[in-house]
Coordinates of C-alpha atoms and ligand atoms in Angstrom, one line a residue:
X20 CA -37.2 -70.9 -81.1
X21 CA -38.0 -69.6 -78.1
X22 CA -38.8 -65.8 -77.7
X23 CA -36.1 -63.6 -76.1
X24 CA -36.8 -62.8 -72.2
X25 CA -38.5 -59.4 -72.2
X26 CA -35.9 -56.7 -71.0
X27 CA -36.2 -55.8 -66.8
X28 CA -39.1 -54.2 -65.3
X29 CA -40.6 -56.9 -67.8
X30 CA -39.4 -59.5 -67.2
X31 CA -40.5 -59.6 -63.6
X32 CA -44.5 -57.7 -64.4
X33 CA -47.3 -59.8 -64.8
X34 CA -47.4 -61.5 -69.0
X35 CA -50.6 -60.6 -69.0
X36 CA -50.1 -57.2 -67.9
X37 CA -46.5 -56.5 -70.9
X38 CA -49.1 -57.9 -73.1
X39 CA -51.4 -54.7 -72.7
X40 CA -51.6 -51.1 -73.9
X41 CA -52.8 -48.8 -71.1
X42 CA -56.6 -48.1 -71.6
X43 CA -57.4 -45.8 -74.1
X44 CA -59.7 -43.1 -73.1
X45 CA -60.0 -39.5 -73.8
X46 CA -59.5 -38.1 -70.1
X47 CA -59.5 -34.5 -70.3
X48 CA -60.7 -31.3 -72.1
X49 CA -59.0 -29.6 -75.4
X50 CA -61.3 -26.6 -76.7
X51 CA -61.5 -29.5 -79.7
X52 CA -65.9 -30.3 -80.1
X53 CA -66.2 -33.2 -77.3
X54 CA -67.8 -35.8 -79.0
X55 CA -66.1 -38.8 -78.3
X56 CA -66.7 -39.5 -74.4
X57 CA -71.1 -39.6 -73.8
X58 CA -70.1 -36.7 -71.7
X59 CA -73.0 -34.6 -71.7
X60 CA -72.7 -31.3 -73.1
X61 CA -73.5 -29.5 -69.7
X62 CA -71.7 -28.1 -66.8
X63 CA -74.4 -29.6 -63.9
X64 CA -75.7 -27.3 -62.0
X65 CA -74.0 -24.2 -60.1
X66 CA -72.1 -26.7 -58.1
X67 CA -68.8 -24.6 -56.8
X68 CA -66.3 -24.2 -59.8
X69 CA -68.1 -27.1 -61.3
X70 CA -67.4 -26.2 -65.5
X71 CA -65.6 -29.0 -66.9
X72 CA -67.5 -31.8 -64.1
X73 CA -69.3 -33.0 -67.5
X74 CA -65.9 -33.5 -69.3
X75 CA -63.5 -36.8 -67.7
X76 CA -60.3 -35.9 -66.3
X77 CA -57.6 -37.4 -67.9
X78 CA -56.1 -40.5 -66.1
X79 CA -52.9 -38.2 -65.4
X80 CA -53.7 -34.4 -64.2
X81 CA -50.8 -32.3 -66.0
X82 CA -50.8 -30.1 -63.6
X83 CA -51.6 -32.4 -60.6
X84 CA -48.2 -34.4 -62.0
X85 CA -46.0 -31.2 -63.2
X86 CA -46.9 -29.6 -59.5
X87 CA -46.1 -33.4 -57.6
X88 CA -43.9 -33.9 -59.8
X89 CA -41.4 -30.5 -58.6
X90 CA -42.8 -31.1 -55.1
X91 CA -40.4 -33.6 -55.1
X92 CA -38.1 -33.0 -57.3
X93 CA -38.8 -35.9 -59.9
X94 CA -39.5 -36.2 -63.5
X95 CA -42.7 -35.9 -65.6
X96 CA -42.5 -39.6 -66.6
X97 CA -41.1 -41.0 -63.1
X98 CA -44.3 -40.2 -60.9
X99 CA -48.0 -41.9 -60.6
X100 CA -50.6 -39.6 -59.3
X101 CA -53.0 -42.0 -57.7
X102 CA -56.2 -41.5 -54.7
X103 CA -53.0 -42.1 -52.5
X104 CA -49.7 -44.0 -51.3
X105 CA -53.0 -46.3 -50.5
X106 CA -53.3 -46.9 -54.9
X107 CA -49.4 -47.2 -56.0
X108 CA -49.5 -50.1 -53.4
X109 CA -53.0 -51.5 -54.8
X110 CA -51.1 -51.2 -58.9
X111 CA -48.0 -52.1 -57.5
X112 CA -49.3 -55.7 -56.8
X113 CA -52.4 -55.3 -59.7
X114 CA -48.8 -55.4 -62.0
X115 CA -46.2 -57.0 -61.0
X116 CA -47.8 -60.2 -58.5
X117 CA -49.7 -62.7 -60.7
X118 CA -52.2 -65.1 -58.6
X119 CA -50.6 -68.2 -56.8
X120 CA -47.1 -67.7 -58.1
X121 CA -45.8 -64.4 -56.6
X122 CA -45.4 -62.5 -52.8
X123 CA -44.2 -59.3 -51.6
X124 CA -41.7 -59.5 -48.7
X125 CA -43.0 -56.6 -45.9
X126 CA -41.5 -56.6 -42.0
X127 CA -43.6 -56.8 -39.2
X128 CA -45.0 -55.0 -37.8
X129 CA -46.0 -52.6 -40.2
X130 CA -48.0 -50.6 -42.5
X131 CA -51.7 -53.7 -43.0
X132 CA -52.6 -53.1 -46.1
X133 CA -49.2 -54.2 -48.4
X134 CA -50.2 -57.1 -47.4
X135 CA -53.4 -56.7 -47.2
X136 CA -53.0 -55.4 -51.1
X137 CA -50.9 -59.3 -51.7
X138 CA -54.7 -61.1 -50.3
X139 CA -56.2 -58.8 -53.0
X140 CA -54.5 -60.2 -55.4
X141 CA -54.2 -64.2 -54.7
X142 CA -50.2 -62.8 -54.2
X143 CA -48.3 -64.8 -51.3
X144 CA -46.5 -62.8 -48.3
X145 CA -43.1 -63.2 -47.2
X146 CA -42.4 -62.2 -43.7
X147 CA -39.1 -61.1 -42.3
X148 CA -40.0 -59.5 -38.6
X149 CA -38.0 -56.8 -37.1
X150 CA -36.5 -57.5 -34.1
X151 CA -38.1 -56.6 -30.4
X152 CA -36.7 -53.3 -30.8
X153 CA -37.4 -53.1 -33.9
X154 CA -34.8 -53.5 -36.5
X155 CA -34.8 -54.7 -39.3
X156 CA -32.9 -57.5 -40.2
X157 CA -31.6 -56.4 -43.6
X158 CA -29.3 -59.2 -44.1
X159 CA -32.6 -61.3 -43.8
X160 CA -34.4 -59.6 -45.6
X161 CA -32.0 -60.0 -49.1
X162 CA -31.8 -63.7 -48.5
X163 CA -35.2 -64.0 -47.7
X164 CA -35.9 -61.2 -51.2
X165 CA -33.8 -64.0 -53.6
X166 CA -36.1 -66.1 -55.4
X167 CA -37.6 -65.3 -58.7
X168 CA -41.8 -65.9 -57.2
X169 CA -40.5 -62.7 -54.9
X170 CA -41.1 -59.2 -57.0
X171 CA -41.3 -56.6 -54.5
X172 CA -39.8 -55.5 -50.7
X173 CA -42.2 -53.3 -49.0
X174 CA -39.5 -50.6 -46.3
X175 CA -41.5 -48.9 -44.6
X176 CA -39.5 -45.7 -43.3
X177 CA -40.5 -44.1 -41.0
X178 CA -42.2 -47.6 -40.4
X179 CA -46.0 -47.0 -38.8
X180 CA -46.1 -48.4 -36.2
X181 CA -43.1 -48.3 -34.7
X182 CA -41.5 -44.6 -35.7
X183 CA -38.6 -45.4 -36.6
X184 CA -36.9 -45.6 -39.6
X185 CA -33.9 -47.3 -42.3
X186 CA -31.1 -45.3 -42.8
X187 CA -30.3 -44.9 -46.7
X188 CA -27.5 -46.2 -46.7
X189 CA -29.7 -49.2 -45.5
X190 CA -32.6 -49.1 -48.8
X191 CA -29.6 -48.3 -50.8
X192 CA -28.1 -52.0 -50.5
X193 CA -31.2 -54.1 -50.7
X194 CA -31.4 -51.9 -54.1
X195 CA -28.5 -53.3 -54.8
X196 CA -28.8 -56.6 -54.0
X197 CA -31.8 -58.0 -55.0
X198 CA -31.7 -55.6 -58.9
X199 CA -34.1 -57.6 -60.4
X200 CA -36.8 -57.0 -57.5
X201 CA -38.6 -53.5 -56.8
X202 CA -38.0 -52.2 -53.5
X203 CA -40.7 -50.3 -52.5
X204 CA -39.8 -47.8 -49.8
X205 CA -42.8 -46.3 -48.7
X206 CA -42.1 -42.7 -46.8
X207 CA -46.1 -41.5 -46.2
X208 CA -44.4 -39.6 -43.2
X209 CA -40.8 -38.9 -44.3
X210 CA -42.0 -35.1 -43.8
X211 CA -42.3 -35.4 -39.8
X212 CA -37.9 -37.5 -39.7
X213 CA -34.3 -36.0 -40.0
X214 CA -33.4 -38.3 -43.0
X215 CA -33.3 -37.4 -46.3
X216 CA -35.7 -39.1 -48.6
X217 CA -34.4 -41.5 -51.2
X218 CA -36.8 -39.5 -54.1
X219 CA -32.9 -38.6 -55.7
X220 CA -32.1 -41.6 -56.9
X221 CA -35.3 -42.5 -58.4
X222 CA -34.6 -43.1 -62.0
X223 CA -30.3 -43.6 -61.1
X224 CA -31.7 -46.7 -59.5
X225 CA -34.1 -48.2 -62.1
X226 CA -35.9 -51.1 -59.1
X227 CA -36.0 -48.3 -56.2
X228 CA -39.8 -47.2 -56.1
X229 CA -40.9 -44.7 -53.6
X230 CA -44.4 -43.8 -51.8
X231 CA -45.8 -41.3 -51.1
X232 CA -48.4 -39.0 -49.6
X233 CA -50.5 -35.6 -49.2
X234 CA -52.7 -36.9 -46.5
X235 CA -50.0 -36.4 -43.1
X236 CA -47.3 -33.4 -44.5
X237 CA -49.8 -31.9 -46.1
X238 CA -52.9 -32.6 -44.1
X239 CA -55.0 -33.8 -47.6
X240 CA -55.9 -37.3 -45.7
X241 CA -59.8 -36.8 -46.2
X242 CA -58.8 -35.5 -50.2
X243 CA -57.1 -38.9 -51.2
X244 CA -53.8 -37.6 -53.1
X245 CA -50.6 -39.9 -53.5
X246 CA -47.0 -41.0 -56.0
X247 CA -46.1 -43.3 -56.3
X248 CA -41.6 -42.1 -57.7
X249 CA -41.0 -44.6 -59.7
X250 CA -37.8 -45.4 -63.0
X251 CA -39.8 -44.1 -66.3
X252 CA -40.5 -47.8 -67.6
X253 CA -41.8 -48.8 -63.9
X254 CA -44.7 -46.0 -64.3
X255 CA -46.0 -47.6 -68.3
X256 CA -46.9 -51.0 -66.3
X257 CA -48.6 -49.4 -64.0
X258 CA -50.1 -47.1 -65.5
X259 CA -52.0 -50.0 -67.2
X260 CA -53.1 -51.3 -64.6
X261 CA -54.1 -47.6 -62.8
X262 CA -58.1 -47.4 -63.9
X263 CA -59.0 -44.3 -65.5
X264 CA -59.9 -42.5 -64.2
X265 CA -59.1 -42.2 -60.3
X266 CA -58.7 -38.3 -59.9
X267 CA -61.7 -36.7 -59.3
X268 CA -61.5 -33.2 -60.8
X269 CA -62.7 -31.8 -57.8
X270 CA -59.3 -33.3 -55.9
X271 CA -56.8 -32.0 -58.7
X272 CA -58.2 -28.2 -57.1
X273 CA -59.0 -29.1 -54.1
X274 CA -54.7 -30.5 -54.1
X275 CA -53.7 -27.4 -56.3
X276 CA -55.0 -25.1 -53.5
X277 CA -53.3 -26.6 -51.1
X278 CA -50.2 -27.0 -53.0
X279 CA -49.9 -24.1 -54.3
X280 CA -46.8 -22.1 -53.2
X281 CA -47.8 -19.6 -51.2
X282 CA -49.0 -21.9 -48.9
X283 CA -45.7 -23.8 -48.1
X284 CA -44.1 -21.6 -46.1
X285 CA -47.2 -22.6 -43.8
X286 CA -46.9 -26.0 -44.3
X287 CA -43.5 -25.7 -43.1
X288 CA -44.4 -23.9 -39.6
X289 CA -47.5 -26.5 -39.3
X290 CA -45.1 -29.0 -39.7
X291 CA -42.5 -27.7 -36.5
X292 CA -44.8 -26.9 -34.8
X293 CA -45.9 -31.6 -34.9
X294 CA -42.2 -31.9 -34.3
X295 CA -42.2 -29.7 -31.2
X296 CA -45.6 -31.5 -29.5
X297 CA -44.3 -34.7 -30.2
X298 CA -41.1 -33.5 -27.6
X299 CA -43.7 -32.2 -26.1
X300 CA -46.3 -35.4 -26.1
X301 CA -43.8 -37.9 -25.7
X302 CA -42.1 -35.5 -22.7
X303 CA -45.3 -35.9 -20.7
X304 CA -46.9 -39.5 -21.4
X305 CA -43.3 -40.3 -19.9
X306 CA -44.7 -39.3 -16.5
X307 CA -48.0 -40.9 -17.4
X308 CA -47.5 -43.6 -14.9
X309 CA -49.8 -46.0 -17.1
X310 CA -46.6 -45.3 -20.1
X311 CA -43.7 -47.7 -20.0
X312 CA -41.6 -47.0 -23.0
X313 CA -43.2 -44.6 -25.3
X314 CA -40.3 -45.4 -28.1
X315 CA -38.1 -43.0 -30.1
X316 CA -40.5 -41.8 -33.4
X317 CA -38.9 -40.2 -36.5
X318 CA -43.5 -39.7 -37.8
X319 CA -46.5 -38.2 -36.7
X320 CA -47.4 -40.4 -34.2
X321 CA -46.0 -42.5 -30.6
X322 CA -45.6 -45.7 -29.7
X323 CA -45.9 -47.1 -26.3
X324 CA -46.0 -49.4 -24.5
X325 CA -48.6 -49.5 -21.2
X326 CA -49.8 -50.7 -18.4
X327 CA -52.9 -51.2 -16.3
X328 CA -54.8 -50.7 -19.9
X329 CA -58.3 -51.8 -18.7
X330 CA -58.1 -48.3 -16.4
X331 CA -56.3 -46.6 -19.3
X332 CA -58.6 -47.3 -21.1
X333 CA -61.5 -46.4 -19.2
X334 CA -60.0 -43.4 -18.5
X335 CA -59.8 -42.1 -22.5
X336 CA -63.4 -43.5 -23.6
X337 CA -64.4 -40.6 -20.4
X338 CA -62.1 -38.3 -22.5
X339 CA -63.2 -39.1 -25.8
X340 CA -59.8 -39.8 -27.0
X341 CA -59.2 -42.7 -29.3
X342 CA -56.0 -44.2 -29.9
X343 CA -54.5 -47.3 -32.0
X344 CA -54.6 -49.9 -30.2
X345 CA -51.9 -53.3 -31.8
X346 CA -52.4 -55.0 -28.2
X347 CA -52.3 -58.6 -30.0
X348 CA -50.1 -58.0 -32.8
X349 CA -46.9 -55.9 -31.0
X350 CA -48.6 -55.0 -27.0
X351 CA -48.3 -51.3 -28.2
X352 CA -50.6 -48.7 -29.1
X353 CA -49.8 -45.9 -31.4
X354 CA -51.5 -42.2 -30.7
X355 CA -50.9 -39.0 -33.0
X356 CA -49.5 -35.9 -33.1
X357 CA -53.3 -33.6 -32.2
X358 CA -53.5 -29.8 -32.4
X359 CA -51.7 -28.6 -29.1
X360 CA -55.0 -28.2 -27.3
X361 CA -55.9 -31.9 -28.3
X362 CA -53.1 -32.8 -27.3
X363 CA -53.4 -31.3 -24.0
X364 CA -57.0 -33.3 -24.0
X365 CA -54.8 -37.1 -24.2
X366 CA -52.3 -36.1 -21.9
X367 CA -55.2 -35.5 -19.3
X368 CA -56.8 -39.1 -20.7
X369 CA -52.7 -40.2 -20.1
X370 CA -53.1 -38.9 -15.6
X371 CA -50.3 -36.3 -17.0
X372 CA -50.6 -33.7 -14.3
X373 CA -47.8 -31.0 -15.3
X374 CA -48.6 -30.5 -18.4
X375 CA -46.4 -27.7 -20.1
X376 CA -47.2 -24.3 -21.0
X377 CA -50.4 -23.5 -22.6
X378 CA -50.6 -24.7 -26.2
X379 CA -49.9 -21.5 -28.2
X380 CA -52.4 -17.9 -29.9
X381 CA -51.9 -19.9 -33.3
X382 CA -55.1 -17.7 -36.1
X383 CA -54.0 -18.7 -40.3
X384 CA -55.5 -17.4 -42.7
X385 CA -55.6 -18.8 -46.9
X386 CA -56.9 -15.7 -49.3
X387 CA -57.0 -16.3 -52.8
X388 CA -58.4 -14.0 -55.4
X389 CA -57.3 -12.7 -59.3
X390 CA -55.3 -10.7 -57.9
X391 CA -53.7 -12.0 -54.7
X392 CA -52.4 -15.7 -53.3
X393 CA -51.7 -14.6 -49.6
X394 CA -51.1 -18.1 -46.2
X395 CA -50.8 -16.0 -43.3
X396 CA -50.3 -17.8 -39.8
X397 CA -49.5 -15.9 -36.7
X398 CA -48.8 -17.0 -33.2
X399 CA -49.0 -14.8 -30.5
X400 CA -46.9 -16.4 -28.4
X401 CA -43.5 -17.3 -30.7
X402 CA -41.4 -14.5 -32.3
X403 CA -39.8 -17.3 -34.0
X404 CA -42.2 -18.5 -36.4
X405 CA -41.6 -15.8 -38.4
X406 CA -40.4 -15.6 -42.6
X407 CA -42.5 -13.1 -44.7
X408 CA -42.2 -12.7 -48.9
X409 CA -44.6 -10.7 -50.4
X410 CA -42.5 -9.2 -52.5
X411 CA -41.9 -5.9 -51.5
X412 CA -38.8 -6.0 -50.1
X413 CA -39.7 -2.2 -48.1
X414 CA -43.1 -3.9 -46.8
X415 CA -41.7 -7.6 -45.8
X416 CA -39.2 -5.6 -43.6
X417 CA -42.1 -3.9 -42.5
X418 CA -43.5 -6.5 -40.9
X419 CA -41.1 -7.5 -39.9
X420 CA -41.2 -5.0 -37.7
X421 CA -44.5 -4.9 -37.0
X422 CA -44.0 -9.3 -35.7
X423 CA -40.8 -7.9 -34.5
X424 CA -42.2 -5.1 -31.7
X425 CA -45.0 -7.1 -31.1
X426 CA -43.8 -10.0 -30.3
X427 CA -45.4 -12.6 -32.4
X428 CA -44.1 -15.4 -35.4
X429 CA -45.5 -13.4 -38.3
X430 CA -45.5 -15.9 -41.5
X431 CA -46.6 -14.5 -44.9
X432 CA -46.7 -15.1 -49.0
X433 CA -48.4 -13.4 -51.3
X434 CA -47.9 -14.0 -55.3
X435 CA -49.2 -10.9 -56.4
X436 CA -50.4 -8.9 -59.7
X437 CA -46.9 -6.9 -59.1
X438 CA -46.8 -6.0 -62.8
X439 CA -49.7 -3.8 -61.8
X440 CA -48.8 -2.0 -58.4
X441 CA -48.2 -2.8 -54.8
X442 CA -51.5 -2.1 -54.5
X443 CA -53.4 -5.9 -53.9
X444 CA -50.7 -7.1 -52.2
X445 CA -50.9 -4.4 -49.1
X446 CA -54.2 -3.9 -49.1
X447 CA -55.0 -8.6 -48.7
X448 CA -52.3 -8.9 -46.7
X449 CA -53.1 -6.9 -44.4
X450 CA -56.9 -8.2 -44.9
X451 CA -55.2 -11.6 -44.0
X452 CA -53.2 -10.2 -41.3
X453 CA -55.8 -8.5 -39.5
X454 CA -58.1 -12.0 -39.9
X455 CA -55.2 -14.0 -38.8
X456 CA -55.3 -12.4 -35.2
X457 CA -58.2 -12.1 -35.1
X458 CA -58.5 -15.5 -35.2
X459 CA -55.5 -15.9 -32.9
X460 CA -57.5 -13.9 -29.9
X461 CA -60.2 -16.0 -29.8
X462 CA -61.5 -15.1 -26.8
X463 CA -59.6 -12.1 -26.3
X464 CA -59.9 -13.3 -22.4
X465 CA -57.0 -12.0 -19.9
X466 CA -55.7 -10.1 -23.1
X467 CA -55.0 -6.8 -21.6
X468 CA -57.0 -4.6 -24.4
X469 CA -55.3 -1.7 -25.5
X470 CA -51.5 -0.6 -26.8
X471 CA -49.4 2.6 -27.4
X472 CA -46.7 3.1 -28.2
X473 CA -44.5 7.2 -28.8
X474 CA -40.7 5.4 -30.4
X475 CA -39.0 8.7 -31.6
X476 CA -35.8 8.8 -33.7
X477 CA -35.8 12.5 -35.6
X478 CA -39.4 10.7 -36.5
X479 CA -42.1 10.8 -34.1
X480 CA -45.0 8.4 -34.3
X481 CA -47.6 7.4 -32.0
X482 CA -49.6 4.9 -32.7
X483 CA -53.1 4.3 -30.0
X484 CA -55.0 0.7 -30.1
X485 CA -58.2 -1.1 -29.2
X486 CA -58.9 -3.8 -29.5
X487 CA -62.4 -3.2 -29.2
X488 CA -64.0 -5.4 -31.6
X489 CA -65.5 -1.8 -33.8
X490 CA -63.1 -1.4 -36.8
X491 CA -62.3 2.5 -37.0
X492 CA -58.8 3.5 -38.4
X493 CA -57.1 7.2 -38.0
X494 CA -53.8 8.3 -39.5
X495 CA -52.1 12.0 -40.0
X496 CA -49.0 13.2 -41.6
X497 CA -47.2 14.2 -44.3
X498 CA -44.7 11.6 -46.4
X499 CA -42.3 14.0 -48.6
X500 CA -41.8 10.8 -51.2
X501 CA -44.2 9.0 -52.5
X502 CA -43.4 5.7 -52.6
X503 CA -40.3 4.2 -51.0
X504 CA -38.5 1.6 -53.0
X505 CA -41.5 0.0 -54.9
X506 CA -43.9 0.8 -51.8
X507 CA -46.5 3.9 -52.6
X508 CA -46.4 6.0 -49.5
X509 CA -50.3 6.3 -49.5
X510 CA -50.8 2.6 -48.6
X511 CA -48.9 3.0 -45.5
X512 CA -53.2 5.3 -44.1
X513 CA -54.1 2.4 -46.0
X514 CA -52.8 -1.1 -44.9
X515 CA -53.8 0.0 -40.9
X516 CA -56.9 0.5 -42.1
X517 CA -57.4 -2.9 -44.0
X518 CA -56.3 -4.2 -40.8
X519 CA -58.1 -2.5 -38.8
X520 CA -61.0 -3.6 -40.9
X521 CA -60.5 -7.6 -39.8
X522 CA -58.9 -7.1 -36.8
X523 CA -61.9 -5.5 -35.1
X524 CA -59.4 -2.9 -34.5
X525 CA -59.5 0.6 -33.3
X526 CA -55.8 2.7 -34.7
X527 CA -54.8 5.7 -34.4
X528 CA -51.6 7.2 -36.2
X529 CA -50.1 10.5 -36.3
X530 CA -46.7 11.2 -37.0
X531 CA -43.9 13.4 -37.6
X532 CA -40.5 13.9 -39.6
X533 CA -38.6 13.9 -42.9
X534 CA -38.3 11.4 -44.9
X535 CA -41.0 8.2 -45.8
X536 CA -38.1 6.1 -44.3
X537 CA -38.1 6.3 -40.8
X538 CA -42.1 7.3 -40.9
X539 CA -43.1 4.4 -41.8
X540 CA -40.3 2.2 -40.3
X541 CA -42.3 3.5 -37.2
X542 CA -45.9 3.0 -37.8
X543 CA -44.9 -0.4 -37.9
X544 CA -43.0 -0.7 -35.0
X545 CA -44.8 0.7 -33.1
X546 CA -48.1 -0.8 -33.7
X547 CA -46.3 -3.7 -33.1
X548 CA -45.4 -2.4 -29.6
X549 CA -48.9 -1.4 -29.5
X550 CA -50.2 -4.7 -30.0
X551 CA -47.0 -6.2 -28.3
X552 CA -49.5 -5.1 -24.7
X553 CA -52.4 -4.9 -26.0
X554 CA -52.4 -9.3 -27.5
X555 CA -50.1 -10.1 -23.5
X556 CA -52.3 -12.0 -21.3
X557 CA -52.3 -11.0 -18.0
X558 CA -55.2 -13.3 -15.9
X559 CA -58.8 -14.5 -17.6
X560 CA -61.0 -12.7 -17.7
X561 CA -63.1 -10.7 -21.2
X562 CA -61.6 -6.3 -20.6
X563 CA -65.0 -5.3 -21.2
X564 CA -68.1 -4.3 -19.9
X565 CA -70.0 -5.8 -22.1
X566 CA -68.2 -9.5 -21.2
X567 CA -67.3 -9.8 -25.2
X568 CA -65.3 -8.1 -26.6
Ligands
PMP626 N1 -48.5 -45.5 -45.9 C1 -48.0 -45.8 -44.4 C2 -46.9 -46.7 -43.8 C3 -49.6 -45.3 -44.0 O1 -49.6 -45.6 -42.5 C4 -49.8 -44.9 -44.5 C5 -51.7 -44.1 -44.4 N2 -52.1 -44.6 -43.0 C6 -50.7 -45.1 -46.1 C7 -49.0 -46.0 -46.4 C8 -51.5 -44.5 -46.8 O2 -51.9 -43.1 -47.3 P1 -52.9 -42.9 -47.9 O3 -53.6 -41.8 -47.8 O4 -51.0 -41.7 -48.7 O5 -53.5 -43.7 -49.4

């Protein structure tokens, strides 16, 4: 009697993997006396944060798995955390493709690692190339994937290197047409696209696998973190072929810190900036004599058809700019979107002379203590980039006043110990704000340096500021009440002292009035107004006889 056919996805996985159980290793320390893993009982000599480095980590560290499940909106049993999206690809091949027998399907030109992993595993690679305009031939993909030996179809969307995307409908139609086959949608670049991710379909479409990475949108390429999202039964198979301890403890800590709730608004601003830079770079490159075509992109790179290649590559060497050379496979090159300054250099290397706008002056500070977890990003040249959330309504409103009247973008998030009081939140955010401003000012060349204002309604506040590099704060004023909302009025002068300290500025404030709300608001508005001309650029001199500020 033949044994019954196993249920999907076991039916398409390698029989030897189905028969395996997950490698049994403790991994992850509990508060038991651990004499079970031949670990060293002593923490290593003081490497920062190393108190548990002597213990093996869990195969899937719990807090990291939970964070990534939350980030992508799936259940924890639908995530496999790995060393980048790359490890997801490796595990898929290992678990599903029998050497010399099974294949994957790819649509070149696309990300090369799918084929590399197939080669390593001894699996075949059925190719259904994109058209000359880099479009997918979906009926051809479905037809070519019909044989049961094709275990998975890789759809990279947005596609690397062409930058274009498949629609959700097209991908779901492939899932529908090939219910036994894994449809692996590589969304490494999806954050840069306007097309919505398919993560919401994970689990309900059993054969859908989504790859996500922290390397691109979250700037963690060097940390190695990514997620494979799939039906829980697929994840269970993959965990059998994932090594027992893929995620080093410092990696877990780094990812959790980089994805702290307070950092998310800064990630969003950076993403917006990358998209704006993608437009600036594309517009600039269209004016380059070396560029024939700039292909539309949903990702953080641009694919270019180029001409006069030798001269262009000589110029790129001269400017020390490296781009990806795909001339042998596609006849094209790929340029990543860098920081505004880097993109300006790239444009110069491409011989573009009319380069739009100088780069914005941006400063970022991330500050974490046991009392507060803060991220701040200021943009002195783009007032639209403002989003503030400190947990104190009145204080958020005051910070908006500084940003608005200072004509700067301020993104600030703080998770503070407000159950104690507002003190740490106000003080620490002021310190972080001052540091970010100082960083954004750079060498201060061309700035106005001084600013003053005397705004009046029934309250009068006089503010004078000098961006001298020397911290000093003088505050004169008596408030008629203790608090405005949850905001203690004594934190108003303390905010400006803290700001002056890290910004390196003299801030003088005199305020008179009958209403604490008006008085505080006038101070914040006044400092904003005073900072506006102080930050404004006119010329290129450092405005000090010392030659430095
Ligand atoms: N998929 C695509 C399409 C990629 O371009 C890359 C990296 N360049 C990856 C996956 C792998 O990303 P990770 O750094 O997460 O391994």
